[in-house]
């Protein structure tokens, strides 16, 4: 059960105390308050965990400060929409808003290599007015002999360069809890010139200790990438792990799933799940066209497969795009063959703008269509 409090209720105030006092009659029910700075308002929710069936919902509903009481199903208790009873949960991080309405481009290399390459990318992003990027410092590789990322050694100059070019959020994969501390320390020592979204990669999609580690801190938001061999349900449950530890600033990323049925793409593109995740959960949804496609092939129409696929996600309402670019793909230490180049950057951004516009038009059309169904005489005017 979740008690959603009114907008202006003081989490430490009289109303909350009164609710908690009432609930103390049910000693087996544990309460946990959660304060979320949403994009539209401060959301205070009290979660009731345990045998809640005897608690009279009507009494709670009429208590001062209560906006709504929602009985939640067992599934996705914290991240779920519970059949439309709960709205989306957006958040703001380092001045950038993430919710189910926004769209951000996270453009950058698979792996950080040289300051010159990173600076070229940031300079191009700044010229396009983009303040978000992706940069891998800790790389989980299939072969132990492949480049594993520069690790914490590159963080000081990377963060400094990000600050120089006004990059507000960098998505960066972490493989172990200690990486979170290394990022925190490097940001601190650099004077927090930028922010980091902690990425949980597909290979760690069910690494429950890592999920708990990113969930039990509140400083950094989390980009969770769907397990490449996991059902959507299992991946969403993994996000529930993160949220249940206390961090609900999560973005869910679709990145394709492994099956030979996707050949010749590296993975089978799963962006049809964008609206599904938005309907089932309160989380913003990201798409990763690079790892879904895994090559730089173009269709006869001249459009890269990566862009065709990204367009499929954006036209379905994606909120974030994670995509790999490198100034010299032939020199990249990881995933060079699928990286787009600086010449492609503006083209990519403009193409996504076209599709985003089409999505917004589709959304407006849907709203008008629903209106017509409900008020046929006005809709016909
Ligand atoms: C990445 O985004 O750098 C990455 C390794 O992706 P994934 O975990 O989806 O393979
Ligand atoms: Mn990669």
CSV table of C-alpha atoms and ligand atoms in Angstrom, one decimal:
chain,number,residue,atom,x,y,z
A,1,UNK,CA,0.0,0.0,0.0
A,2,UNK,CA,1.2,3.5,-0.8
A,3,UNK,CA,0.0,6.7,0.9
A,4,UNK,CA,0.6,9.7,-1.4
A,5,UNK,CA,0.7,12.9,0.5
A,6,UNK,CA,-0.5,16.3,-0.8
A,7,UNK,CA,2.0,18.6,-2.4
A,8,UNK,CA,2.5,21.1,0.5
A,9,UNK,CA,2.8,18.5,3.3
A,10,UNK,CA,5.9,18.8,5.5
A,11,UNK,CA,7.5,15.4,5.7
A,12,UNK,CA,8.5,16.1,9.3
A,13,UNK,CA,5.2,17.7,10.2
A,14,UNK,CA,2.1,17.1,12.2
A,15,UNK,CA,0.2,15.3,9.4
A,16,UNK,CA,2.9,12.7,8.8
A,17,UNK,CA,3.2,12.1,12.6
A,18,UNK,CA,-0.5,11.6,12.8
A,19,UNK,CA,-0.5,9.0,10.0
A,20,UNK,CA,2.4,7.1,11.5
A,21,UNK,CA,0.8,7.1,14.9
A,22,UNK,CA,-2.4,5.7,13.4
A,23,UNK,CA,-0.4,3.0,11.6
A,24,UNK,CA,1.4,2.0,14.8
A,25,UNK,CA,-1.8,0.0,15.7
A,26,UNK,CA,-0.6,-2.5,13.0
A,27,UNK,CA,2.8,-3.5,14.4
A,28,UNK,CA,3.5,-6.0,11.7
A,29,UNK,CA,3.3,-3.4,9.0
A,30,UNK,CA,6.5,-1.5,8.4
A,31,UNK,CA,6.5,2.0,7.0
A,32,UNK,CA,9.0,3.7,4.8
A,33,UNK,CA,8.8,7.3,3.7
A,34,UNK,CA,10.2,8.3,0.4
A,35,UNK,CA,10.7,11.9,-0.7
A,36,UNK,CA,11.3,12.4,-4.4
A,37,UNK,CA,12.0,15.7,-6.0
A,38,UNK,CA,9.9,15.1,-9.1
A,39,UNK,CA,10.0,17.3,-12.2
A,40,UNK,CA,6.6,18.8,-11.4
A,41,UNK,CA,6.5,18.7,-7.6
A,42,UNK,CA,8.0,17.3,-4.4
A,43,UNK,CA,6.4,13.8,-4.0
A,44,UNK,CA,6.2,12.4,-0.5
A,45,UNK,CA,5.0,8.8,-0.4
A,46,UNK,CA,4.7,6.4,2.6
A,47,UNK,CA,5.1,2.8,1.7
A,48,UNK,CA,3.4,0.2,3.9
A,49,UNK,CA,5.2,-3.1,3.8
A,50,UNK,CA,3.7,-6.3,5.4
A,51,UNK,CA,0.1,-7.5,6.0
A,52,UNK,CA,-1.8,-4.4,5.0
A,53,UNK,CA,-5.2,-6.1,4.2
A,54,UNK,CA,-6.7,-5.2,7.6
A,55,UNK,CA,-5.8,-1.5,7.3
A,56,UNK,CA,-9.0,0.4,6.4
A,57,UNK,CA,-8.2,2.4,3.3
A,58,UNK,CA,-11.1,4.9,3.8
A,59,UNK,CA,-9.7,6.0,7.2
A,60,UNK,CA,-6.3,6.7,5.7
A,61,UNK,CA,-7.9,8.5,2.8
A,62,UNK,CA,-9.6,11.0,5.0
A,63,UNK,CA,-6.6,11.8,7.2
A,64,UNK,CA,-5.2,15.3,6.9
A,65,UNK,CA,-2.4,15.7,4.3
A,66,UNK,CA,-3.4,12.5,2.4
A,67,UNK,CA,-3.9,13.0,-1.3
A,68,UNK,CA,-4.5,9.3,-2.3
A,69,UNK,CA,-4.0,5.8,-1.0
A,70,UNK,CA,-3.1,3.1,-3.5
A,71,UNK,CA,-3.2,-0.6,-3.0
A,72,UNK,CA,-0.2,-1.9,-5.0
A,73,UNK,CA,0.2,-5.3,-6.5
A,74,UNK,CA,3.3,-7.4,-5.6
A,75,UNK,CA,4.9,-6.6,-9.0
A,76,UNK,CA,7.1,-3.6,-9.3
A,77,UNK,CA,6.0,-2.1,-6.0
A,78,UNK,CA,8.1,1.0,-6.2
A,79,UNK,CA,8.7,1.5,-9.9
A,80,UNK,CA,5.2,0.3,-11.1
A,81,UNK,CA,2.3,2.4,-12.2
A,82,UNK,CA,-0.1,-0.2,-10.7
A,83,UNK,CA,-2.6,-0.2,-13.5
A,84,UNK,CA,-2.4,3.6,-14.1
A,85,UNK,CA,-3.0,4.5,-10.4
A,86,UNK,CA,0.3,6.2,-10.2
A,87,UNK,CA,1.9,8.8,-12.4
A,88,UNK,CA,5.3,8.9,-13.8
A,89,UNK,CA,8.3,9.7,-11.6
A,90,UNK,CA,10.7,12.1,-13.1
A,91,UNK,CA,13.8,13.6,-11.5
A,92,UNK,CA,16.2,16.4,-12.0
A,93,UNK,CA,19.9,15.9,-11.9
A,94,UNK,CA,22.6,18.6,-12.3
A,95,UNK,CA,20.1,20.9,-14.0
A,96,UNK,CA,18.8,18.3,-16.5
A,97,UNK,CA,15.3,16.9,-16.2
A,98,UNK,CA,14.6,13.3,-16.9
A,99,UNK,CA,11.0,12.0,-17.1
A,100,UNK,CA,8.7,10.2,-19.5
A,101,UNK,CA,8.3,13.3,-21.7
A,102,UNK,CA,11.8,14.5,-22.3
A,103,UNK,CA,14.3,13.4,-25.0
A,104,UNK,CA,18.1,13.6,-24.4
A,105,UNK,CA,21.0,12.6,-26.7
A,106,UNK,CA,23.8,10.9,-24.8
A,107,UNK,CA,26.5,10.9,-27.4
A,108,UNK,CA,30.1,9.7,-26.9
A,109,UNK,CA,32.6,6.9,-27.3
A,110,UNK,CA,32.3,3.3,-26.1
A,111,UNK,CA,35.5,3.7,-24.2
A,112,UNK,CA,37.5,6.8,-23.1
A,113,UNK,CA,40.9,6.7,-24.8
A,114,UNK,CA,42.7,10.0,-25.3
A,115,UNK,CA,42.1,13.6,-24.0
A,116,UNK,CA,42.2,14.8,-27.6
A,117,UNK,CA,39.4,12.4,-28.8
A,118,UNK,CA,37.3,13.3,-25.8
A,119,UNK,CA,37.8,17.0,-26.3
A,120,UNK,CA,36.8,16.7,-30.0
A,121,UNK,CA,33.6,15.0,-29.0
A,122,UNK,CA,32.7,17.5,-26.2
A,123,UNK,CA,33.5,20.5,-28.5
A,124,UNK,CA,31.1,19.1,-31.2
A,125,UNK,CA,28.4,18.5,-28.5
A,126,UNK,CA,28.8,22.0,-27.3
A,127,UNK,CA,28.4,23.4,-30.8
A,128,UNK,CA,25.1,21.6,-31.0
A,129,UNK,CA,24.0,22.8,-27.6
A,130,UNK,CA,24.1,19.2,-26.1
A,131,UNK,CA,24.9,18.9,-22.4
A,132,UNK,CA,24.8,15.1,-22.0
A,133,UNK,CA,27.3,12.5,-23.1
A,134,UNK,CA,28.4,8.9,-22.7
A,135,UNK,CA,31.9,7.8,-21.7
A,136,UNK,CA,33.1,4.4,-20.7
A,137,UNK,CA,36.0,4.2,-18.2
A,138,UNK,CA,35.4,0.7,-16.8
A,139,UNK,CA,34.7,-1.7,-19.7
A,140,UNK,CA,33.4,-5.2,-19.2
A,141,UNK,CA,34.8,-7.1,-22.2
A,142,UNK,CA,34.0,-10.6,-23.5
A,143,UNK,CA,37.7,-11.4,-23.8
A,144,UNK,CA,40.1,-10.8,-20.9
A,145,UNK,CA,42.8,-9.8,-23.4
A,146,UNK,CA,40.8,-6.8,-24.8
A,147,UNK,CA,41.1,-3.3,-23.5
A,148,UNK,CA,39.4,-3.0,-20.1
A,149,UNK,CA,39.1,0.8,-19.9
A,150,UNK,CA,41.4,3.3,-18.3
A,151,UNK,CA,39.5,3.1,-15.1
A,152,UNK,CA,39.9,5.8,-12.5
A,153,UNK,CA,43.1,7.1,-14.1
A,154,UNK,CA,41.2,9.0,-16.8
A,155,UNK,CA,38.5,10.5,-14.5
A,156,UNK,CA,40.4,13.7,-13.4
A,157,UNK,CA,41.0,14.9,-17.0
A,158,UNK,CA,37.7,13.6,-18.3
A,159,UNK,CA,35.7,15.5,-15.7
A,160,UNK,CA,37.7,18.7,-16.2
A,161,UNK,CA,37.1,18.6,-19.9
A,162,UNK,CA,33.4,17.9,-19.4
A,163,UNK,CA,33.3,21.1,-17.2
A,164,UNK,CA,35.1,23.1,-19.9
A,165,UNK,CA,32.5,22.2,-22.5
A,166,UNK,CA,29.4,22.5,-20.2
A,167,UNK,CA,28.6,18.8,-20.2
A,168,UNK,CA,26.2,18.4,-17.2
A,169,UNK,CA,25.7,14.6,-17.2
A,170,UNK,CA,27.9,11.7,-18.4
A,171,UNK,CA,26.6,8.2,-18.5
A,172,UNK,CA,29.4,5.9,-17.2
A,173,UNK,CA,29.2,2.2,-16.5
A,174,UNK,CA,30.3,0.8,-13.1
A,175,UNK,CA,31.2,-2.8,-12.5
A,176,UNK,CA,31.8,-2.8,-8.8
A,177,UNK,CA,30.7,-0.7,-5.8
A,178,UNK,CA,34.2,0.7,-5.5
A,179,UNK,CA,33.8,2.4,-8.9
A,180,UNK,CA,31.1,4.5,-7.4
A,181,UNK,CA,33.4,5.7,-4.7
A,182,UNK,CA,36.2,6.4,-7.3
A,183,UNK,CA,33.8,8.5,-9.4
A,184,UNK,CA,32.5,10.4,-6.3
A,185,UNK,CA,36.1,11.1,-5.2
A,186,UNK,CA,37.3,12.2,-8.7
A,187,UNK,CA,34.3,14.5,-9.1
A,188,UNK,CA,34.8,16.0,-5.6
A,189,UNK,CA,38.5,16.6,-6.2
A,190,UNK,CA,37.8,18.3,-9.6
A,191,UNK,CA,35.2,20.6,-7.9
A,192,UNK,CA,32.1,18.8,-9.3
A,193,UNK,CA,32.5,20.3,-12.9
A,194,UNK,CA,30.0,17.7,-14.2
A,195,UNK,CA,27.6,15.0,-13.1
A,196,UNK,CA,27.6,11.2,-13.6
A,197,UNK,CA,24.7,8.8,-14.3
A,198,UNK,CA,25.8,5.4,-13.1
A,199,UNK,CA,25.3,2.8,-15.8
A,200,UNK,CA,24.6,-0.8,-15.0
A,201,UNK,CA,25.5,-2.8,-18.1
A,202,UNK,CA,23.6,-5.6,-19.6
A,203,UNK,CA,26.2,-8.1,-18.3
A,204,UNK,CA,25.4,-7.0,-14.8
A,205,UNK,CA,21.7,-6.9,-15.2
A,206,UNK,CA,21.2,-9.4,-12.4
A,207,UNK,CA,24.3,-8.7,-10.4
A,208,UNK,CA,22.2,-8.1,-7.3
A,209,UNK,CA,25.0,-6.8,-5.1
A,210,UNK,CA,25.8,-4.1,-7.7
A,211,UNK,CA,22.1,-3.3,-8.0
A,212,UNK,CA,22.0,-2.8,-4.2
A,213,UNK,CA,25.2,-0.7,-4.4
A,214,UNK,CA,23.8,1.8,-6.9
A,215,UNK,CA,20.4,1.7,-5.2
A,216,UNK,CA,21.7,2.4,-1.7
A,217,UNK,CA,23.3,5.7,-2.7
A,218,UNK,CA,21.2,8.8,-3.6
A,219,UNK,CA,23.9,11.0,-5.1
A,220,UNK,CA,23.9,9.6,-8.7
A,221,UNK,CA,21.0,8.6,-10.9
A,222,UNK,CA,21.2,5.1,-12.5
A,223,UNK,CA,20.9,4.0,-16.1
A,224,UNK,CA,19.9,0.4,-16.0
A,225,UNK,CA,20.4,-1.6,-19.2
A,226,UNK,CA,18.1,-4.5,-19.9
A,227,UNK,CA,19.7,-7.9,-19.6
A,228,UNK,CA,20.5,-9.1,-23.1
A,229,UNK,CA,19.0,-12.6,-22.3
A,230,UNK,CA,16.4,-11.6,-19.7
A,231,UNK,CA,12.7,-11.2,-20.1
A,232,UNK,CA,11.4,-7.7,-19.7
A,233,UNK,CA,9.9,-8.7,-16.3
A,234,UNK,CA,13.2,-9.9,-14.9
A,235,UNK,CA,14.9,-6.7,-16.0
A,236,UNK,CA,12.2,-4.6,-14.4
A,237,UNK,CA,12.5,-6.6,-11.2
A,238,UNK,CA,16.2,-5.8,-11.2
A,239,UNK,CA,15.2,-2.1,-11.3
A,240,UNK,CA,12.9,-2.8,-8.4
A,241,UNK,CA,16.0,-3.9,-6.5
A,242,UNK,CA,17.6,-0.5,-7.1
A,243,UNK,CA,14.5,1.4,-6.1
A,244,UNK,CA,13.9,-0.8,-3.0
A,245,UNK,CA,17.3,0.2,-1.7
A,246,UNK,CA,16.2,3.9,-1.8
A,247,UNK,CA,17.2,5.3,-5.1
A,248,UNK,CA,14.3,5.8,-7.6
A,249,UNK,CA,16.2,8.1,-10.0
A,250,UNK,CA,16.4,5.3,-12.5
A,251,UNK,CA,16.2,5.4,-16.3
A,252,UNK,CA,15.5,2.0,-18.0
A,253,UNK,CA,17.5,1.3,-21.2
A,254,UNK,CA,16.5,-1.0,-24.0
A,255,UNK,CA,19.6,-2.2,-25.9
A,256,UNK,CA,18.4,-5.2,-27.9
A,257,UNK,CA,18.3,-8.9,-26.8
A,258,UNK,CA,20.6,-11.7,-27.8
A,259,UNK,CA,19.2,-14.3,-30.2
A,260,UNK,CA,20.4,-15.3,-33.6
A,261,UNK,CA,17.0,-14.2,-34.9
A,262,UNK,CA,18.3,-10.6,-35.0
A,263,UNK,CA,21.1,-11.4,-37.5
A,264,UNK,CA,22.7,-9.6,-39.2
A,265,UNK,CA,22.2,-7.1,-36.4
A,266,UNK,CA,24.2,-7.8,-33.2
A,267,UNK,CA,21.0,-8.1,-31.2
A,268,UNK,CA,17.3,-8.2,-31.9
A,269,UNK,CA,16.0,-4.7,-31.5
A,270,UNK,CA,13.4,-4.4,-28.7
A,271,UNK,CA,12.3,-0.8,-29.0
A,272,UNK,CA,8.7,-1.9,-29.4
A,273,UNK,CA,8.9,-2.2,-25.6
A,274,UNK,CA,9.4,1.6,-25.2
A,275,UNK,CA,5.6,2.3,-24.7
A,276,UNK,CA,5.3,-1.0,-22.6
A,277,UNK,CA,7.9,0.1,-20.1
A,278,UNK,CA,6.3,3.6,-19.9
A,279,UNK,CA,2.9,2.0,-19.2
A,280,UNK,CA,4.2,-0.5,-16.6
A,281,UNK,CA,6.6,1.7,-14.8
A,282,UNK,CA,7.0,5.3,-13.7
A,283,UNK,CA,10.5,5.4,-15.2
A,284,UNK,CA,11.9,7.3,-18.2
A,285,UNK,CA,13.0,5.0,-21.0
A,286,UNK,CA,16.3,5.1,-22.9
A,287,UNK,CA,17.2,3.3,-26.2
A,288,UNK,CA,20.7,2.2,-27.3
A,289,UNK,CA,20.6,1.8,-31.1
A,290,UNK,CA,24.4,1.2,-31.2
A,291,UNK,CA,24.6,-2.0,-29.2
A,292,UNK,CA,21.3,-3.2,-30.8
A,293,UNK,CA,22.6,-3.0,-34.3
A,294,UNK,CA,26.3,-3.4,-33.8
A,295,UNK,CA,27.5,-2.2,-37.3
A,296,UNK,CA,27.6,0.9,-39.4
A,297,UNK,CA,25.7,-0.6,-42.4
A,298,UNK,CA,23.4,1.7,-44.4
A,299,UNK,CA,20.2,0.7,-46.1
A,300,UNK,CA,19.8,1.5,-49.9
A,301,UNK,CA,18.0,4.7,-48.9
A,302,UNK,CA,21.3,6.0,-47.5
A,303,UNK,CA,20.3,5.9,-43.9
A,304,UNK,CA,22.4,4.0,-41.4
A,305,UNK,CA,20.7,1.0,-39.7
A,306,UNK,CA,21.6,2.7,-36.4
A,307,UNK,CA,19.6,5.7,-37.3
A,308,UNK,CA,16.7,3.7,-38.6
A,309,UNK,CA,16.5,1.8,-35.3
A,310,UNK,CA,17.0,4.9,-33.2
A,311,UNK,CA,14.1,6.5,-35.1
A,312,UNK,CA,11.9,3.5,-34.2
A,313,UNK,CA,12.6,4.1,-30.5
A,314,UNK,CA,12.1,7.9,-30.7
A,315,UNK,CA,8.8,7.7,-32.7
A,316,UNK,CA,7.6,5.4,-30.0
A,317,UNK,CA,8.3,8.0,-27.3
A,318,UNK,CA,11.9,7.2,-26.0
A,319,UNK,CA,13.2,9.7,-23.5
A,320,UNK,CA,16.9,9.2,-23.9
A,321,UNK,CA,19.3,7.9,-26.7
A,322,UNK,CA,22.6,6.4,-25.8
A,323,UNK,CA,24.7,6.3,-28.9
A,324,UNK,CA,28.4,5.7,-29.7
A,325,UNK,CA,30.5,8.3,-31.6
A,326,UNK,CA,34.3,8.4,-32.1
A,327,UNK,CA,36.4,11.0,-34.0
A,328,UNK,CA,38.7,8.3,-35.4
A,329,UNK,CA,36.8,4.9,-35.2
A,330,UNK,CA,39.8,3.1,-36.7
A,331,UNK,CA,41.8,4.0,-33.6
A,332,UNK,CA,39.0,3.3,-31.0
A,333,UNK,CA,40.1,0.8,-28.4
A,334,UNK,CA,36.5,-0.7,-28.1
A,335,UNK,CA,33.6,-1.0,-30.5
A,336,UNK,CA,35.2,1.2,-33.3
A,337,UNK,CA,33.4,-0.4,-36.2
A,338,UNK,CA,29.9,0.6,-35.0
A,339,UNK,CA,30.9,4.2,-33.9
A,340,UNK,CA,29.5,7.1,-35.9
A,341,UNK,CA,31.9,10.0,-36.6
A,342,UNK,CA,31.9,13.7,-36.0
A,343,UNK,CA,30.7,14.3,-39.6
A,344,UNK,CA,27.6,12.2,-38.6
A,345,UNK,CA,26.8,14.1,-35.4
A,346,UNK,CA,24.8,17.0,-36.6
A,347,UNK,CA,23.1,14.7,-39.1
A,348,UNK,CA,22.1,12.3,-36.3
A,349,UNK,CA,20.7,15.0,-34.1
A,350,UNK,CA,18.7,16.6,-36.9
A,351,UNK,CA,17.3,13.2,-37.9
A,352,UNK,CA,16.2,12.5,-34.4
A,353,UNK,CA,14.5,16.0,-34.3
A,354,UNK,CA,12.4,15.0,-37.3
A,355,UNK,CA,11.3,11.8,-35.6
A,356,UNK,CA,10.7,13.5,-32.3
A,357,UNK,CA,8.4,16.0,-34.0
A,358,UNK,CA,6.5,13.2,-35.6
A,359,UNK,CA,6.1,11.5,-32.2
A,360,UNK,CA,4.7,14.7,-30.6
A,361,UNK,CA,2.3,15.0,-33.5
A,362,UNK,CA,1.2,11.4,-33.1
A,363,UNK,CA,0.7,12.1,-29.4
A,364,UNK,CA,-1.5,15.1,-30.1
A,365,UNK,CA,-3.4,13.2,-32.8
A,366,UNK,CA,-4.1,10.4,-30.3
A,367,UNK,CA,-5.4,13.0,-27.8
A,368,UNK,CA,-7.7,14.4,-30.4
A,369,UNK,CA,-8.9,11.0,-31.4
A,370,UNK,CA,-9.8,10.1,-27.8
A,371,UNK,CA,-11.6,13.5,-27.5
A,372,UNK,CA,-13.7,12.7,-30.7
A,373,UNK,CA,-14.7,9.3,-29.3
A,374,UNK,CA,-15.9,10.9,-26.1
A,375,UNK,CA,-17.6,14.0,-27.6
A,376,UNK,CA,-18.5,13.0,-31.2
A,377,UNK,CA,-20.6,16.1,-31.9
A,378,UNK,CA,-17.7,18.5,-30.8
A,379,UNK,CA,-15.0,16.4,-32.5
A,380,UNK,CA,-16.9,16.6,-35.8
A,381,UNK,CA,-16.8,20.4,-35.9
B,1,LIG,C1,27.9,0.3,-23.2
B,1,LIG,O1,26.9,1.0,-23.3
B,1,LIG,O2,29.0,0.8,-23.1
B,1,LIG,C2,27.8,-1.1,-23.1
B,1,LIG,C3,28.8,-1.9,-22.8
B,1,LIG,O3,26.5,-1.6,-23.3
B,1,LIG,P1,25.8,-3.0,-22.9
B,1,LIG,O4,26.0,-3.1,-21.4
B,1,LIG,O5,24.4,-2.7,-23.3
B,1,LIG,O6,26.5,-4.0,-23.7
B,2,LIG,MN1,30.2,-0.3,-26.9
